[in-house]
PDB file of C-alpha atoms in Angstrom:
ATOM      1  CA  MET A  17     126.233  65.279 141.102  1.00 66.00           C
ATOM      2  CA  THR A  18     123.321  63.207 139.965  1.00 69.00           C
ATOM      3  CA  VAL A  19     120.601  65.069 137.834  1.00 70.00           C
ATOM      4  CA  ALA A  20     117.604  62.938 138.433  1.00 67.00           C
ATOM      5  CA  VAL A  21     114.821  63.847 135.167  1.00 70.00           C
ATOM      6  CA  ALA A  22     111.622  62.852 135.191  1.00 68.00           C
ATOM      7  CA  GLN A  23     107.637  63.586 133.662  1.00 71.00           C
ATOM      8  CA  ILE A  24     105.479  64.420 135.867  1.00 70.00           C
ATOM      9  CA  ALA A  25     101.746  64.511 134.801  1.00 66.00           C
ATOM     10  CA  VAL A  26     100.293  67.460 134.931  1.00 64.00           C
ATOM     11  CA  ILE A  27      96.337  68.382 134.907  1.00 67.00           C
ATOM     12  CA  ASP A  28      95.714  71.411 131.945  1.00 69.00           C
ATOM     13  CA  ASP A  29      92.020  71.860 132.176  1.00 72.00           C
ATOM     14  CA  SER A  30      92.515  76.125 133.313  1.00 72.00           C
ATOM     15  CA  ASN A  31      94.619  76.331 131.100  1.00 69.00           C
ATOM     16  CA  LEU A  32      92.881  74.451 127.835  1.00 72.00           C
ATOM     17  CA  ASP A  33      89.195  77.023 129.058  1.00 75.00           C
ATOM     18  CA  LYS A  34      91.013  79.923 129.460  1.00 76.00           C
ATOM     19  CA  ARG A  35      92.674  79.340 125.230  1.00 75.00           C
ATOM     20  CA  GLN A  36      89.451  78.304 123.911  1.00 79.00           C
ATOM     21  CA  GLU A  37      88.245  81.475 125.734  1.00 79.00           C
ATOM     22  CA  ASP A  38      91.304  83.754 124.177  1.00 77.00           C
ATOM     23  CA  GLU A  39      89.843  82.308 120.601  1.00 80.00           C
ATOM     24  CA  GLN A  40      86.619  82.750 120.665  1.00 80.00           C
ATOM     25  CA  HIS A  41      87.403  86.910 121.861  1.00 76.00           C
ATOM     26  CA  SER A  42      89.221  86.973 118.434  1.00 78.00           C
ATOM     27  CA  THR A  43      86.809  85.030 116.645  1.00 79.00           C
ATOM     28  CA  LYS A  44      83.943  87.442 117.786  1.00 77.00           C
ATOM     29  CA  SER A  45      86.623  90.188 117.001  1.00 77.00           C
ATOM     30  CA  ASP A  46      87.644  89.143 113.518  1.00 76.00           C
ATOM     31  CA  GLU A  47      83.813  89.058 112.598  1.00 76.00           C
ATOM     32  CA  ALA A  48      83.354  92.877 113.826  1.00 72.00           C
ATOM     33  CA  LYS A  49      86.082  94.190 111.819  1.00 73.00           C
ATOM     34  CA  LYS A  50      84.436  92.102 108.847  1.00 73.00           C
ATOM     35  CA  ASP A  51      80.961  93.734 109.562  1.00 71.00           C
ATOM     36  CA  GLU A  52      82.766  97.897 109.912  1.00 69.00           C
ATOM     37  CA  THR A  53      84.411  96.819 106.878  1.00 65.00           C
ATOM     38  CA  ASP A  54      81.479  95.872 104.337  1.00 64.00           C
ATOM     39  CA  ARG A  55      80.124  98.472 106.570  1.00 63.00           C
ATOM     40  CA  LYS A  56      82.811 101.261 105.085  1.00 59.00           C
ATOM     41  CA  LYS A  57      82.772  99.588 101.744  1.00 54.00           C
ATOM     42  CA  SER A  58      78.749 100.602 101.295  1.00 51.00           C
ATOM     43  CA  VAL A  59      79.403 104.316 102.021  1.00 53.00           C
ATOM     44  CA  VAL A  60      78.517 105.354  97.921  1.00 54.00           C
ATOM     45  CA  CYS A  61      80.457 108.707  97.446  1.00 61.00           C
ATOM     46  CA  THR A  62      79.431 111.112  93.685  1.00 58.00           C
ATOM     47  CA  TYR A  63      80.939 114.760  94.275  1.00 57.00           C
ATOM     48  CA  SER A  64      80.367 116.344  91.037  1.00 60.00           C
ATOM     49  CA  ASN A  65      83.619 118.379  89.035  1.00 61.00           C
ATOM     50  CA  LYS A  66      83.160 121.417  90.032  1.00 63.00           C
ATOM     51  CA  TYR A  67      82.796 120.859  93.954  1.00 62.00           C
ATOM     52  CA  ARG A  68      85.185 118.251  93.443  1.00 62.00           C
ATOM     53  CA  SER A  69      87.437 120.688  91.862  1.00 64.00           C
ATOM     54  CA  GLN A  70      86.427 123.723  95.198  1.00 66.00           C
ATOM     55  CA  MET A  71      87.883 120.593  97.066  1.00 64.00           C
ATOM     56  CA  PHE A  72      91.353 120.976  95.968  1.00 64.00           C
ATOM     57  CA  ARG A  73      91.581 124.352  96.719  1.00 67.00           C
ATOM     58  CA  ARG A  74      90.298 125.593  99.056  1.00 73.00           C
ATOM     59  CA  SER A  75      93.205 126.064 102.545  1.00 79.00           C
ATOM     60  CA  PRO A  76      94.116 123.968 105.234  1.00 80.00           C
ATOM     61  CA  ALA A  77      91.692 126.150 107.619  1.00 82.00           C
ATOM     62  CA  ASP A  78      89.076 125.260 105.459  1.00 82.00           C
ATOM     63  CA  ALA A  79      89.845 121.843 104.884  1.00 79.00           C
ATOM     64  CA  LEU A  80      89.848 120.742 108.893  1.00 82.00           C
ATOM     65  CA  GLN A  81      86.948 123.409 109.553  1.00 82.00           C
ATOM     66  CA  ARG A  82      84.824 121.812 107.006  1.00 81.00           C
ATOM     67  CA  ASP A  83      85.231 118.144 107.452  1.00 82.00           C
ATOM     68  CA  ALA A  84      85.590 118.499 111.865  1.00 85.00           C
ATOM     69  CA  GLY A  85      84.537 115.451 112.493  1.00 86.00           C
ATOM     70  CA  ASN A  86      87.798 113.264 110.062  1.00 86.00           C
ATOM     71  CA  VAL A  87      90.168 116.297 112.473  1.00 89.00           C
ATOM     72  CA  LYS A  88      88.388 114.265 115.495  1.00 91.00           C
ATOM     73  CA  LEU A  89      89.069 110.877 113.900  1.00 90.00           C
ATOM     74  CA  ILE A  90      93.000 111.858 113.268  1.00 90.00           C
ATOM     75  CA  ARG A  91      93.453 113.594 116.123  1.00 91.00           C
ATOM     76  CA  TYR A  92      92.426 110.570 118.462  1.00 93.00           C
ATOM     77  CA  TYR A  93      94.245 107.896 117.014  1.00 92.00           C
ATOM     78  CA  ALA A  94      97.861 110.162 116.174  1.00 93.00           C
ATOM     79  CA  GLN A  95      97.033 111.232 120.029  1.00 94.00           C
ATOM     80  CA  LYS A  96      96.519 107.247 120.825  1.00 92.00           C
ATOM     81  CA  TYR A  97      98.990 105.233 118.425  1.00 92.00           C
ATOM     82  CA  GLY A  98     101.666 108.880 119.747  1.00 93.00           C
ATOM     83  CA  VAL A  99     102.282 110.408 116.937  1.00 94.00           C
ATOM     84  CA  PRO A 100     102.521 113.819 116.594  1.00 95.00           C
ATOM     85  CA  GLU A 101      98.875 115.832 115.377  1.00 93.00           C
ATOM     86  CA  GLY A 102     100.642 118.478 113.505  1.00 92.00           C
ATOM     87  CA  LEU A 103     101.889 114.644 111.183  1.00 94.00           C
ATOM     88  CA  ALA A 104      99.150 112.856 111.078  1.00 92.00           C
ATOM     89  CA  LEU A 105      96.241 115.743 110.430  1.00 92.00           C
ATOM     90  CA  SER A 106      99.224 117.172 107.508  1.00 91.00           C
ATOM     91  CA  VAL A 107      99.803 113.671 105.342  1.00 90.00           C
ATOM     92  CA  ALA A 108      95.942 113.304 105.653  1.00 87.00           C
ATOM     93  CA  TYR A 109      95.417 117.366 104.042  1.00 86.00           C
ATOM     94  CA  GLN A 110      98.007 116.328 102.237  1.00 85.00           C
ATOM     95  CA  GLU A 111      96.819 113.201 100.363  1.00 82.00           C
ATOM     96  CA  SER A 112      93.597 114.222 100.433  1.00 80.00           C
ATOM     97  CA  ARG A 113      92.043 116.238 101.574  1.00 78.00           C
ATOM     98  CA  PHE A 114      90.592 115.891 104.339  1.00 79.00           C
ATOM     99  CA  ASP A 115      87.940 113.695 101.700  1.00 73.00           C
ATOM    100  CA  THR A 116      87.268 110.706 103.397  1.00 72.00           C
ATOM    101  CA  CYS A 117      85.809 109.387  98.622  1.00 70.00           C
ATOM    102  CA  ALA A 118      90.293 110.506  97.856  1.00 70.00           C
ATOM    103  CA  GLY A 119      91.347 107.880  95.726  1.00 68.00           C
ATOM    104  CA  SER A 120      93.859 107.782  92.725  1.00 68.00           C
ATOM    105  CA  HIS A 121      93.298 105.925  89.763  1.00 64.00           C
ATOM    106  CA  THR A 122      95.330 103.273  91.272  1.00 68.00           C
ATOM    107  CA  GLY A 123      92.576 102.325  93.705  1.00 66.00           C
ATOM    108  CA  VAL A 124      94.440 103.640  96.724  1.00 66.00           C
ATOM    109  CA  LYS A 125      92.019 105.052  98.659  1.00 63.00           C
ATOM    110  CA  ALA A 126      91.698 108.181 101.608  1.00 56.00           C
ATOM    111  CA  SER A 127      94.468 108.230 104.866  1.00 51.00           C
ATOM    112  CA  CYS A 128      90.732 109.076 105.771  1.00 50.00           C
ATOM    113  CA  SER A 129      88.941 106.856 105.458  1.00 46.00           C
TER     114      SER A 129
END
């Protein structure tokens, strides 16, 4: 049995157009992410020592109530990515007490920010 192999000219215009469109969407997405990151960096967090010490003494129930906006975001992303809500909330509470301005001396930022 003999197999014939040949090169056939193909017009790829429709595939190339789709690839260009995908690359444009990717570029727009990257630009949007950069803008969002720049906006987040512009937030200034200043707390008095008294307030900061109060934050670390508060119970999980107090933290859930006070930072309901952050808790809502944590729950949303936990559901979106299939992480148990209790685990996500526990980690966020332990690391930052749901404080978006929390950070360590090494420069690590809070999981809520």
